[in-house]
Structures are given as structure tokens and as C-alpha cells.
Amino acid sequence: MILIFSLSILIIFISNIMMFLSVILSKKSFKDREKSSPFECGFDPKSSARIPFSLHFFLITMIFLIFDVEIALIFPMISSFKLVNFFIWTKMSFFFLLILLIGLYHEWNQNMLNWTK
């Protein structure tokens, strides 16, 4: 019992020393304006370093990811064709593809498939 207690005290002591050393050694002595500014061939930047985010591109990306996942869900339906009843497989496939087509029609109706506005 004393051995476990002394080892735990030693481990806590060593970990505290390591954390203290990391705090001391990682401190920056000064903040330089030139080091924190974006580098553009030695000149001051003429415009903002941040590019405005395109919400339309984000929405097209989300549509692509949704349909990509849906395609990944279609592949097991193909391999399960011979394992299940044909009538049930046809109904499930038709229902799944109908949901996909309704989603595609909704996105087309909302003009989400246009690349430019």
C-alpha cells in the first residue's frame, strides 16, 4: 500500500514538473507585428487574406454528399437481389428511388442545382 502511494506521489510530482517546464519553455518573449501578419512576397498585403465564403458552393457540396451517401446505400440493394424475395426487393427499390427522385425534384424546384446565380 505504501509502495502504491509513493509511486502515485512520484508520478504526480514528475508530471507537474513536466507541465511547469512546458509552460516556461513555450512562452513567446514578444509579439511582432510582422510575424503575425500574412506574408506576401515581402510586401504588405493589398487585400484581405480571407476569401469570402460562398454559401451556394456549400449548398452544392451538401447536395453532392447527400446523393453520394444515397448511392452508397444503393450498392447493397444490388447485392441483395438474389437473397430476398423479388416482389419485396422491387417495392423497396422503387420506394428508395422514388424518395431520391422527389429530393432531386425539390432541389431542382428550389434552383439549388444552378452553378451560378
JSON list of N, CA, C and O in Angstrom, two decimals, residues 9-65:
[
{"chain": "A", "resi": 9, "resn": "ILE", "atom": "N", "xyz": [2.53, 9.47, -5.80]},
{"chain": "A", "resi": 9, "resn": "ILE", "atom": "CA", "xyz": [3.07, 10.79, -5.47]},
{"chain": "A", "resi": 9, "resn": "ILE", "atom": "C", "xyz": [4.22, 11.15, -6.41]},
{"chain": "A", "resi": 9, "resn": "ILE", "atom": "O", "xyz": [4.31, 12.28, -6.90]},
{"chain": "A", "resi": 10, "resn": "LEU", "atom": "N", "xyz": [5.08, 10.20, -6.70]},
{"chain": "A", "resi": 10, "resn": "LEU", "atom": "CA", "xyz": [6.21, 10.42, -7.60]},
{"chain": "A", "resi": 10, "resn": "LEU", "atom": "C", "xyz": [5.72, 10.75, -9.02]},
{"chain": "A", "resi": 10, "resn": "LEU", "atom": "O", "xyz": [6.23, 11.67, -9.68]},
{"chain": "A", "resi": 11, "resn": "ILE", "atom": "N", "xyz": [4.72, 10.02, -9.49]},
{"chain": "A", "resi": 11, "resn": "ILE", "atom": "CA", "xyz": [4.18, 10.27, -10.82]},
{"chain": "A", "resi": 11, "resn": "ILE", "atom": "C", "xyz": [3.53, 11.65, -10.90]},
{"chain": "A", "resi": 11, "resn": "ILE", "atom": "O", "xyz": [3.72, 12.39, -11.87]},
{"chain": "A", "resi": 12, "resn": "ILE", "atom": "N", "xyz": [2.78, 12.02, -9.89]},
{"chain": "A", "resi": 12, "resn": "ILE", "atom": "CA", "xyz": [2.16, 13.35, -9.86]},
{"chain": "A", "resi": 12, "resn": "ILE", "atom": "C", "xyz": [3.23, 14.43, -9.83]},
{"chain": "A", "resi": 12, "resn": "ILE", "atom": "O", "xyz": [3.13, 15.45, -10.53]},
{"chain": "A", "resi": 13, "resn": "PHE", "atom": "N", "xyz": [4.27, 14.24, -9.04]},
{"chain": "A", "resi": 13, "resn": "PHE", "atom": "CA", "xyz": [5.36, 15.21, -8.94]},
{"chain": "A", "resi": 13, "resn": "PHE", "atom": "C", "xyz": [6.07, 15.38, -10.29]},
{"chain": "A", "resi": 13, "resn": "PHE", "atom": "O", "xyz": [6.31, 16.50, -10.75]},
{"chain": "A", "resi": 14, "resn": "ILE", "atom": "N", "xyz": [6.40, 14.28, -10.95]},
{"chain": "A", "resi": 14, "resn": "ILE", "atom": "CA", "xyz": [7.10, 14.34, -12.24]},
{"chain": "A", "resi": 14, "resn": "ILE", "atom": "C", "xyz": [6.20, 14.98, -13.31]},
{"chain": "A", "resi": 14, "resn": "ILE", "atom": "O", "xyz": [6.67, 15.81, -14.10]},
{"chain": "A", "resi": 15, "resn": "SER", "atom": "N", "xyz": [4.91, 14.64, -13.33]},
{"chain": "A", "resi": 15, "resn": "SER", "atom": "CA", "xyz": [4.01, 15.24, -14.32]},
{"chain": "A", "resi": 15, "resn": "SER", "atom": "C", "xyz": [3.85, 16.75, -14.09]},
{"chain": "A", "resi": 15, "resn": "SER", "atom": "O", "xyz": [3.79, 17.53, -15.04]},
{"chain": "A", "resi": 16, "resn": "ASN", "atom": "N", "xyz": [3.81, 17.18, -12.81]},
{"chain": "A", "resi": 16, "resn": "ASN", "atom": "CA", "xyz": [3.73, 18.61, -12.54]},
{"chain": "A", "resi": 16, "resn": "ASN", "atom": "C", "xyz": [5.00, 19.34, -12.96]},
{"chain": "A", "resi": 16, "resn": "ASN", "atom": "O", "xyz": [4.93, 20.46, -13.49]},
{"chain": "A", "resi": 17, "resn": "ILE", "atom": "N", "xyz": [6.14, 18.73, -12.76]},
{"chain": "A", "resi": 17, "resn": "ILE", "atom": "CA", "xyz": [7.41, 19.34, -13.20]},
{"chain": "A", "resi": 17, "resn": "ILE", "atom": "C", "xyz": [7.42, 19.46, -14.74]},
{"chain": "A", "resi": 17, "resn": "ILE", "atom": "O", "xyz": [7.82, 20.50, -15.28]},
{"chain": "A", "resi": 18, "resn": "MET", "atom": "N", "xyz": [6.98, 18.43, -15.43]},
{"chain": "A", "resi": 18, "resn": "MET", "atom": "CA", "xyz": [6.95, 18.47, -16.90]},
{"chain": "A", "resi": 18, "resn": "MET", "atom": "C", "xyz": [5.98, 19.55, -17.41]},
{"chain": "A", "resi": 18, "resn": "MET", "atom": "O", "xyz": [6.30, 20.27, -18.37]},
{"chain": "A", "resi": 19, "resn": "MET", "atom": "N", "xyz": [4.81, 19.66, -16.80]},
{"chain": "A", "resi": 19, "resn": "MET", "atom": "CA", "xyz": [3.87, 20.70, -17.21]},
{"chain": "A", "resi": 19, "resn": "MET", "atom": "C", "xyz": [4.44, 22.09, -16.94]},
{"chain": "A", "resi": 19, "resn": "MET", "atom": "O", "xyz": [4.31, 23.00, -17.77]},
{"chain": "A", "resi": 20, "resn": "PHE", "atom": "N", "xyz": [5.10, 22.28, -15.80]},
{"chain": "A", "resi": 20, "resn": "PHE", "atom": "CA", "xyz": [5.70, 23.57, -15.47]},
{"chain": "A", "resi": 20, "resn": "PHE", "atom": "C", "xyz": [6.81, 23.92, -16.46]},
{"chain": "A", "resi": 20, "resn": "PHE", "atom": "O", "xyz": [6.89, 25.06, -16.93]},
{"chain": "A", "resi": 21, "resn": "LEU", "atom": "N", "xyz": [7.64, 22.95, -16.83]},
{"chain": "A", "resi": 21, "resn": "LEU", "atom": "CA", "xyz": [8.70, 23.19, -17.80]},
{"chain": "A", "resi": 21, "resn": "LEU", "atom": "C", "xyz": [8.13, 23.52, -19.18]},
{"chain": "A", "resi": 21, "resn": "LEU", "atom": "O", "xyz": [8.67, 24.39, -19.89]},
{"chain": "A", "resi": 22, "resn": "SER", "atom": "N", "xyz": [7.07, 22.86, -19.58]},
{"chain": "A", "resi": 22, "resn": "SER", "atom": "CA", "xyz": [6.48, 23.15, -20.89]},
{"chain": "A", "resi": 22, "resn": "SER", "atom": "C", "xyz": [5.89, 24.55, -20.92]},
{"chain": "A", "resi": 22, "resn": "SER", "atom": "O", "xyz": [5.96, 25.24, -21.94]},
{"chain": "A", "resi": 23, "resn": "VAL", "atom": "N", "xyz": [5.30, 25.02, -19.82]},
{"chain": "A", "resi": 23, "resn": "VAL", "atom": "CA", "xyz": [4.77, 26.37, -19.78]},
{"chain": "A", "resi": 23, "resn": "VAL", "atom": "C", "xyz": [5.90, 27.39, -19.86]},
{"chain": "A", "resi": 23, "resn": "VAL", "atom": "O", "xyz": [5.79, 28.39, -20.58]},
{"chain": "A", "resi": 24, "resn": "ILE", "atom": "N", "xyz": [6.97, 27.15, -19.16]},
{"chain": "A", "resi": 24, "resn": "ILE", "atom": "CA", "xyz": [8.10, 28.09, -19.16]},
{"chain": "A", "resi": 24, "resn": "ILE", "atom": "C", "xyz": [8.78, 28.13, -20.53]},
{"chain": "A", "resi": 24, "resn": "ILE", "atom": "O", "xyz": [9.08, 29.20, -21.07]},
{"chain": "A", "resi": 25, "resn": "LEU", "atom": "N", "xyz": [9.01, 26.98, -21.13]},
{"chain": "A", "resi": 25, "resn": "LEU", "atom": "CA", "xyz": [9.75, 26.93, -22.39]},
{"chain": "A", "resi": 25, "resn": "LEU", "atom": "C", "xyz": [8.92, 27.35, -23.60]},
{"chain": "A", "resi": 25, "resn": "LEU", "atom": "O", "xyz": [9.48, 27.73, -24.63]},
{"chain": "A", "resi": 26, "resn": "SER", "atom": "N", "xyz": [7.61, 27.30, -23.52]},
{"chain": "A", "resi": 26, "resn": "SER", "atom": "CA", "xyz": [6.79, 27.63, -24.68]},
{"chain": "A", "resi": 26, "resn": "SER", "atom": "C", "xyz": [6.38, 29.09, -24.72]},
{"chain": "A", "resi": 26, "resn": "SER", "atom": "O", "xyz": [5.72, 29.51, -25.65]},
{"chain": "A", "resi": 27, "resn": "LYS", "atom": "N", "xyz": [6.73, 29.88, -23.76]},
{"chain": "A", "resi": 27, "resn": "LYS", "atom": "CA", "xyz": [6.36, 31.29, -23.75]},
{"chain": "A", "resi": 27, "resn": "LYS", "atom": "C", "xyz": [7.09, 32.03, -24.85]},
{"chain": "A", "resi": 27, "resn": "LYS", "atom": "O", "xyz": [8.28, 31.86, -25.07]},
{"chain": "A", "resi": 28, "resn": "LYS", "atom": "N", "xyz": [6.36, 32.91, -25.52]},
{"chain": "A", "resi": 28, "resn": "LYS", "atom": "CA", "xyz": [6.97, 33.78, -26.51]},
{"chain": "A", "resi": 28, "resn": "LYS", "atom": "C", "xyz": [7.39, 35.07, -25.79]},
{"chain": "A", "resi": 28, "resn": "LYS", "atom": "O", "xyz": [6.64, 35.62, -25.00]},
{"chain": "A", "resi": 29, "resn": "SER", "atom": "N", "xyz": [8.58, 35.52, -26.10]},
{"chain": "A", "resi": 29, "resn": "SER", "atom": "CA", "xyz": [9.09, 36.68, -25.39]},
{"chain": "A", "resi": 29, "resn": "SER", "atom": "C", "xyz": [8.47, 37.98, -25.89]},
{"chain": "A", "resi": 29, "resn": "SER", "atom": "O", "xyz": [8.32, 38.93, -25.14]},
{"chain": "A", "resi": 30, "resn": "PHE", "atom": "N", "xyz": [8.10, 38.05, -27.17]},
{"chain": "A", "resi": 30, "resn": "PHE", "atom": "CA", "xyz": [7.49, 39.26, -27.71]},
{"chain": "A", "resi": 30, "resn": "PHE", "atom": "C", "xyz": [6.58, 38.90, -28.88]},
{"chain": "A", "resi": 30, "resn": "PHE", "atom": "O", "xyz": [6.75, 37.87, -29.51]},
{"chain": "A", "resi": 31, "resn": "LYS", "atom": "N", "xyz": [5.65, 39.79, -29.14]},
{"chain": "A", "resi": 31, "resn": "LYS", "atom": "CA", "xyz": [4.77, 39.60, -30.29]},
{"chain": "A", "resi": 31, "resn": "LYS", "atom": "C", "xyz": [5.16, 40.63, -31.33]},
{"chain": "A", "resi": 31, "resn": "LYS", "atom": "O", "xyz": [5.14, 41.83, -31.08]},
{"chain": "A", "resi": 32, "resn": "ASP", "atom": "N", "xyz": [5.53, 40.14, -32.48]},
{"chain": "A", "resi": 32, "resn": "ASP", "atom": "CA", "xyz": [5.96, 41.01, -33.55]},
{"chain": "A", "resi": 32, "resn": "ASP", "atom": "C", "xyz": [4.83, 41.17, -34.56]},
{"chain": "A", "resi": 32, "resn": "ASP", "atom": "O", "xyz": [4.19, 40.20, -34.95]},
{"chain": "A", "resi": 33, "resn": "ARG", "atom": "N", "xyz": [4.58, 42.41, -34.99]},
{"chain": "A", "resi": 33, "resn": "ARG", "atom": "CA", "xyz": [3.51, 42.65, -35.94]},
{"chain": "A", "resi": 33, "resn": "ARG", "atom": "C", "xyz": [3.80, 42.00, -37.28]},
{"chain": "A", "resi": 33, "resn": "ARG", "atom": "O", "xyz": [2.91, 41.47, -37.95]},
{"chain": "A", "resi": 34, "resn": "GLU", "atom": "N", "xyz": [5.04, 41.98, -37.67]},
{"chain": "A", "resi": 34, "resn": "GLU", "atom": "CA", "xyz": [5.41, 41.38, -38.96]},
{"chain": "A", "resi": 34, "resn": "GLU", "atom": "C", "xyz": [5.26, 39.87, -38.94]},
{"chain": "A", "resi": 34, "resn": "GLU", "atom": "O", "xyz": [4.90, 39.27, -39.94]},
{"chain": "A", "resi": 35, "resn": "LYS", "atom": "N", "xyz": [5.52, 39.24, -37.81]},
{"chain": "A", "resi": 35, "resn": "LYS", "atom": "CA", "xyz": [5.39, 37.79, -37.74]},
{"chain": "A", "resi": 35, "resn": "LYS", "atom": "C", "xyz": [3.93, 37.35, -37.72]},
{"chain": "A", "resi": 35, "resn": "LYS", "atom": "O", "xyz": [3.61, 36.26, -38.17]},
{"chain": "A", "resi": 36, "resn": "SER", "atom": "N", "xyz": [3.05, 38.17, -37.19]},
{"chain": "A", "resi": 36, "resn": "SER", "atom": "CA", "xyz": [1.65, 37.79, -37.13]},
{"chain": "A", "resi": 36, "resn": "SER", "atom": "C", "xyz": [0.86, 38.21, -38.36]},
{"chain": "A", "resi": 36, "resn": "SER", "atom": "O", "xyz": [-0.29, 37.83, -38.52]},
{"chain": "A", "resi": 37, "resn": "SER", "atom": "N", "xyz": [1.46, 38.98, -39.27]},
{"chain": "A", "resi": 37, "resn": "SER", "atom": "CA", "xyz": [0.75, 39.39, -40.48]},
{"chain": "A", "resi": 37, "resn": "SER", "atom": "C", "xyz": [1.00, 38.37, -41.59]},
{"chain": "A", "resi": 37, "resn": "SER", "atom": "O", "xyz": [2.01, 37.67, -41.59]},
{"chain": "A", "resi": 38, "resn": "PRO", "atom": "N", "xyz": [0.09, 38.28, -42.57]},
{"chain": "A", "resi": 38, "resn": "PRO", "atom": "CA", "xyz": [0.29, 37.33, -43.67]},
{"chain": "A", "resi": 38, "resn": "PRO", "atom": "C", "xyz": [1.46, 37.77, -44.55]},
{"chain": "A", "resi": 38, "resn": "PRO", "atom": "O", "xyz": [1.69, 38.96, -44.76]},
{"chain": "A", "resi": 39, "resn": "PHE", "atom": "N", "xyz": [2.20, 36.80, -45.06]},
{"chain": "A", "resi": 39, "resn": "PHE", "atom": "CA", "xyz": [3.38, 37.08, -45.88]},
{"chain": "A", "resi": 39, "resn": "PHE", "atom": "C", "xyz": [3.01, 37.06, -47.35]},
{"chain": "A", "resi": 39, "resn": "PHE", "atom": "O", "xyz": [2.41, 36.11, -47.84]},
{"chain": "A", "resi": 40, "resn": "GLU", "atom": "N", "xyz": [3.33, 38.15, -48.03]},
{"chain": "A", "resi": 40, "resn": "GLU", "atom": "CA", "xyz": [3.04, 38.23, -49.46]},
{"chain": "A", "resi": 40, "resn": "GLU", "atom": "C", "xyz": [4.26, 38.81, -50.17]},
{"chain": "A", "resi": 40, "resn": "GLU", "atom": "O", "xyz": [4.35, 40.00, -50.44]},
{"chain": "A", "resi": 41, "resn": "CYS", "atom": "N", "xyz": [5.24, 37.98, -50.42]},
{"chain": "A", "resi": 41, "resn": "CYS", "atom": "CA", "xyz": [6.45, 38.34, -51.15]},
{"chain": "A", "resi": 41, "resn": "CYS", "atom": "C", "xyz": [7.19, 39.52, -50.52]},
{"chain": "A", "resi": 41, "resn": "CYS", "atom": "O", "xyz": [7.76, 40.35, -51.22]},
{"chain": "A", "resi": 42, "resn": "GLY", "atom": "N", "xyz": [7.13, 39.66, -49.23]},
{"chain": "A", "resi": 42, "resn": "GLY", "atom": "CA", "xyz": [7.86, 40.73, -48.56]},
{"chain": "A", "resi": 42, "resn": "GLY", "atom": "C", "xyz": [7.12, 42.05, -48.52]},
{"chain": "A", "resi": 42, "resn": "GLY", "atom": "O", "xyz": [7.60, 43.00, -47.91]},
{"chain": "A", "resi": 43, "resn": "PHE", "atom": "N", "xyz": [5.97, 42.15, -49.17]},
{"chain": "A", "resi": 43, "resn": "PHE", "atom": "CA", "xyz": [5.20, 43.39, -49.20]},
{"chain": "A", "resi": 43, "resn": "PHE", "atom": "C", "xyz": [4.00, 43.27, -48.28]},
{"chain": "A", "resi": 43, "resn": "PHE", "atom": "O", "xyz": [3.56, 42.18, -47.93]},
{"chain": "A", "resi": 44, "resn": "ASP", "atom": "N", "xyz": [3.45, 44.40, -47.90]},
{"chain": "A", "resi": 44, "resn": "ASP", "atom": "CA", "xyz": [2.21, 44.39, -47.14]},
{"chain": "A", "resi": 44, "resn": "ASP", "atom": "C", "xyz": [1.09, 43.90, -48.05]},
{"chain": "A", "resi": 44, "resn": "ASP", "atom": "O", "xyz": [1.03, 44.26, -49.23]},
{"chain": "A", "resi": 45, "resn": "PRO", "atom": "N", "xyz": [0.17, 43.09, -47.54]},
{"chain": "A", "resi": 45, "resn": "PRO", "atom": "CA", "xyz": [-0.90, 42.58, -48.40]},
{"chain": "A", "resi": 45, "resn": "PRO", "atom": "C", "xyz": [-1.82, 43.71, -48.86]},
{"chain": "A", "resi": 45, "resn": "PRO", "atom": "O", "xyz": [-2.09, 44.65, -48.12]},
{"chain": "A", "resi": 46, "resn": "LYS", "atom": "N", "xyz": [-2.26, 43.61, -50.11]},
{"chain": "A", "resi": 46, "resn": "LYS", "atom": "CA", "xyz": [-3.12, 44.65, -50.68]},
{"chain": "A", "resi": 46, "resn": "LYS", "atom": "C", "xyz": [-4.59, 44.42, -50.37]},
{"chain": "A", "resi": 46, "resn": "LYS", "atom": "O", "xyz": [-5.38, 45.34, -50.40]},
{"chain": "A", "resi": 47, "resn": "SER", "atom": "N", "xyz": [-4.94, 43.20, -50.11]},
{"chain": "A", "resi": 47, "resn": "SER", "atom": "CA", "xyz": [-6.33, 42.90, -49.79]},
{"chain": "A", "resi": 47, "resn": "SER", "atom": "C", "xyz": [-6.37, 41.97, -48.59]},
{"chain": "A", "resi": 47, "resn": "SER", "atom": "O", "xyz": [-5.34, 41.55, -48.07]},
{"chain": "A", "resi": 48, "resn": "SER", "atom": "N", "xyz": [-7.56, 41.65, -48.17]},
{"chain": "A", "resi": 48, "resn": "SER", "atom": "CA", "xyz": [-7.74, 40.77, -47.01]},
{"chain": "A", "resi": 48, "resn": "SER", "atom": "C", "xyz": [-7.23, 39.36, -47.34]},
{"chain": "A", "resi": 48, "resn": "SER", "atom": "O", "xyz": [-7.37, 38.88, -48.46]},
{"chain": "A", "resi": 49, "resn": "ALA", "atom": "N", "xyz": [-6.64, 38.71, -46.34]},
{"chain": "A", "resi": 49, "resn": "ALA", "atom": "CA", "xyz": [-6.15, 37.36, -46.53]},
{"chain": "A", "resi": 49, "resn": "ALA", "atom": "C", "xyz": [-7.28, 36.34, -46.54]},
{"chain": "A", "resi": 49, "resn": "ALA", "atom": "O", "xyz": [-7.10, 35.20, -46.97]},
{"chain": "A", "resi": 50, "resn": "ARG", "atom": "N", "xyz": [-8.43, 36.73, -46.08]},
{"chain": "A", "resi": 50, "resn": "ARG", "atom": "CA", "xyz": [-9.59, 35.83, -46.02]},
{"chain": "A", "resi": 50, "resn": "ARG", "atom": "C", "xyz": [-10.44, 36.00, -47.27]},
{"chain": "A", "resi": 50, "resn": "ARG", "atom": "O", "xyz": [-10.76, 37.11, -47.68]},
{"chain": "A", "resi": 51, "resn": "ILE", "atom": "N", "xyz": [-10.82, 34.88, -47.85]},
{"chain": "A", "resi": 51, "resn": "ILE", "atom": "CA", "xyz": [-11.70, 34.89, -49.02]},
{"chain": "A", "resi": 51, "resn": "ILE", "atom": "C", "xyz": [-13.13, 34.74, -48.51]},
{"chain": "A", "resi": 51, "resn": "ILE", "atom": "O", "xyz": [-13.40, 33.89, -47.65]},
{"chain": "A", "resi": 52, "resn": "PRO", "atom": "N", "xyz": [-14.06, 35.53, -49.00]},
{"chain": "A", "resi": 52, "resn": "PRO", "atom": "CA", "xyz": [-15.45, 35.38, -48.53]},
{"chain": "A", "resi": 52, "resn": "PRO", "atom": "C", "xyz": [-15.99, 33.99, -48.88]},
{"chain": "A", "resi": 52, "resn": "PRO", "atom": "O", "xyz": [-15.74, 33.46, -49.95]},
{"chain": "A", "resi": 53, "resn": "PHE", "atom": "N", "xyz": [-16.74, 33.43, -47.95]},
{"chain": "A", "resi": 53, "resn": "PHE", "atom": "CA", "xyz": [-17.26, 32.07, -48.11]},
{"chain": "A", "resi": 53, "resn": "PHE", "atom": "C", "xyz": [-18.51, 32.09, -48.98]},
{"chain": "A", "resi": 53, "resn": "PHE", "atom": "O", "xyz": [-19.40, 32.90, -48.78]},
{"chain": "A", "resi": 54, "resn": "SER", "atom": "N", "xyz": [-18.55, 31.18, -49.93]},
{"chain": "A", "resi": 54, "resn": "SER", "atom": "CA", "xyz": [-19.69, 31.09, -50.84]},
{"chain": "A", "resi": 54, "resn": "SER", "atom": "C", "xyz": [-20.71, 30.10, -50.27]},
{"chain": "A", "resi": 54, "resn": "SER", "atom": "O", "xyz": [-20.44, 28.90, -50.18]},
{"chain": "A", "resi": 55, "resn": "LEU", "atom": "N", "xyz": [-21.86, 30.63, -49.89]},
{"chain": "A", "resi": 55, "resn": "LEU", "atom": "CA", "xyz": [-22.92, 29.77, -49.36]},
{"chain": "A", "resi": 55, "resn": "LEU", "atom": "C", "xyz": [-23.47, 28.84, -50.44]},
{"chain": "A", "resi": 55, "resn": "LEU", "atom": "O", "xyz": [-23.81, 27.69, -50.16]},
{"chain": "A", "resi": 56, "resn": "HIS", "atom": "N", "xyz": [-23.51, 29.32, -51.67]},
{"chain": "A", "resi": 56, "resn": "HIS", "atom": "CA", "xyz": [-24.01, 28.48, -52.77]},
{"chain": "A", "resi": 56, "resn": "HIS", "atom": "C", "xyz": [-23.11, 27.27, -52.98]},
{"chain": "A", "resi": 56, "resn": "HIS", "atom": "O", "xyz": [-23.59, 26.15, -53.20]},
{"chain": "A", "resi": 57, "resn": "PHE", "atom": "N", "xyz": [-21.79, 27.48, -52.92]},
{"chain": "A", "resi": 57, "resn": "PHE", "atom": "CA", "xyz": [-20.87, 26.35, -53.04]},
{"chain": "A", "resi": 57, "resn": "PHE", "atom": "C", "xyz": [-21.07, 25.35, -51.91]},
{"chain": "A", "resi": 57, "resn": "PHE", "atom": "O", "xyz": [-21.03, 24.14, -52.12]},
{"chain": "A", "resi": 58, "resn": "PHE", "atom": "N", "xyz": [-21.30, 25.84, -50.71]},
{"chain": "A", "resi": 58, "resn": "PHE", "atom": "CA", "xyz": [-21.56, 24.97, -49.56]},
{"chain": "A", "resi": 58, "resn": "PHE", "atom": "C", "xyz": [-22.81, 24.13, -49.79]},
{"chain": "A", "resi": 58, "resn": "PHE", "atom": "O", "xyz": [-22.82, 22.93, -49.50]},
{"chain": "A", "resi": 59, "resn": "LEU", "atom": "N", "xyz": [-23.87, 24.74, -50.30]},
{"chain": "A", "resi": 59, "resn": "LEU", "atom": "CA", "xyz": [-25.12, 24.01, -50.54]},
{"chain": "A", "resi": 59, "resn": "LEU", "atom": "C", "xyz": [-24.95, 22.95, -51.62]},
{"chain": "A", "resi": 59, "resn": "LEU", "atom": "O", "xyz": [-25.47, 21.84, -51.51]},
{"chain": "A", "resi": 60, "resn": "ILE", "atom": "N", "xyz": [-24.20, 23.28, -52.67]},
{"chain": "A", "resi": 60, "resn": "ILE", "atom": "CA", "xyz": [-23.94, 22.29, -53.72]},
{"chain": "A", "resi": 60, "resn": "ILE", "atom": "C", "xyz": [-23.12, 21.13, -53.15]},
{"chain": "A", "resi": 60, "resn": "ILE", "atom": "O", "xyz": [-23.35, 19.96, -53.47]},
{"chain": "A", "resi": 61, "resn": "THR", "atom": "N", "xyz": [-22.18, 21.44, -52.27]},
{"chain": "A", "resi": 61, "resn": "THR", "atom": "CA", "xyz": [-21.38, 20.40, -51.62]},
{"chain": "A", "resi": 61, "resn": "THR", "atom": "C", "xyz": [-22.27, 19.49, -50.78]},
{"chain": "A", "resi": 61, "resn": "THR", "atom": "O", "xyz": [-22.10, 18.26, -50.79]},
{"chain": "A", "resi": 62, "resn": "MET", "atom": "N", "xyz": [-23.20, 20.07, -50.04]},
{"chain": "A", "resi": 62, "resn": "MET", "atom": "CA", "xyz": [-24.11, 19.26, -49.22]},
{"chain": "A", "resi": 62, "resn": "MET", "atom": "C", "xyz": [-24.98, 18.36, -50.09]},
{"chain": "A", "resi": 62, "resn": "MET", "atom": "O", "xyz": [-25.22, 17.20, -49.76]},
{"chain": "A", "resi": 63, "resn": "ILE", "atom": "N", "xyz": [-25.46, 18.89, -51.22]},
{"chain": "A", "resi": 63, "resn": "ILE", "atom": "CA", "xyz": [-26.27, 18.08, -52.13]},
{"chain": "A", "resi": 63, "resn": "ILE", "atom": "C", "xyz": [-25.44, 16.91, -52.66]},
{"chain": "A", "resi": 63, "resn": "ILE", "atom": "O", "xyz": [-25.91, 15.77, -52.73]},
{"chain": "A", "resi": 64, "resn": "PHE", "atom": "N", "xyz": [-24.19, 17.19, -53.04]},
{"chain": "A", "resi": 64, "resn": "PHE", "atom": "CA", "xyz": [-23.31, 16.13, -53.53]},
{"chain": "A", "resi": 64, "resn": "PHE", "atom": "C", "xyz": [-23.11, 15.06, -52.47]},
{"chain": "A", "resi": 64, "resn": "PHE", "atom": "O", "xyz": [-23.18, 13.86, -52.76]},
{"chain": "A", "resi": 65, "resn": "LEU", "atom": "N", "xyz": [-22.86, 15.47, -51.22]},
{"chain": "A", "resi": 65, "resn": "LEU", "atom": "CA", "xyz": [-22.64, 14.49, -50.15]},
{"chain": "A", "resi": 65, "resn": "LEU", "atom": "C", "xyz": [-23.89, 13.65, -49.89]},
{"chain": "A", "resi": 65, "resn": "LEU", "atom": "O", "xyz": [-23.80, 12.44, -49.68]}
]
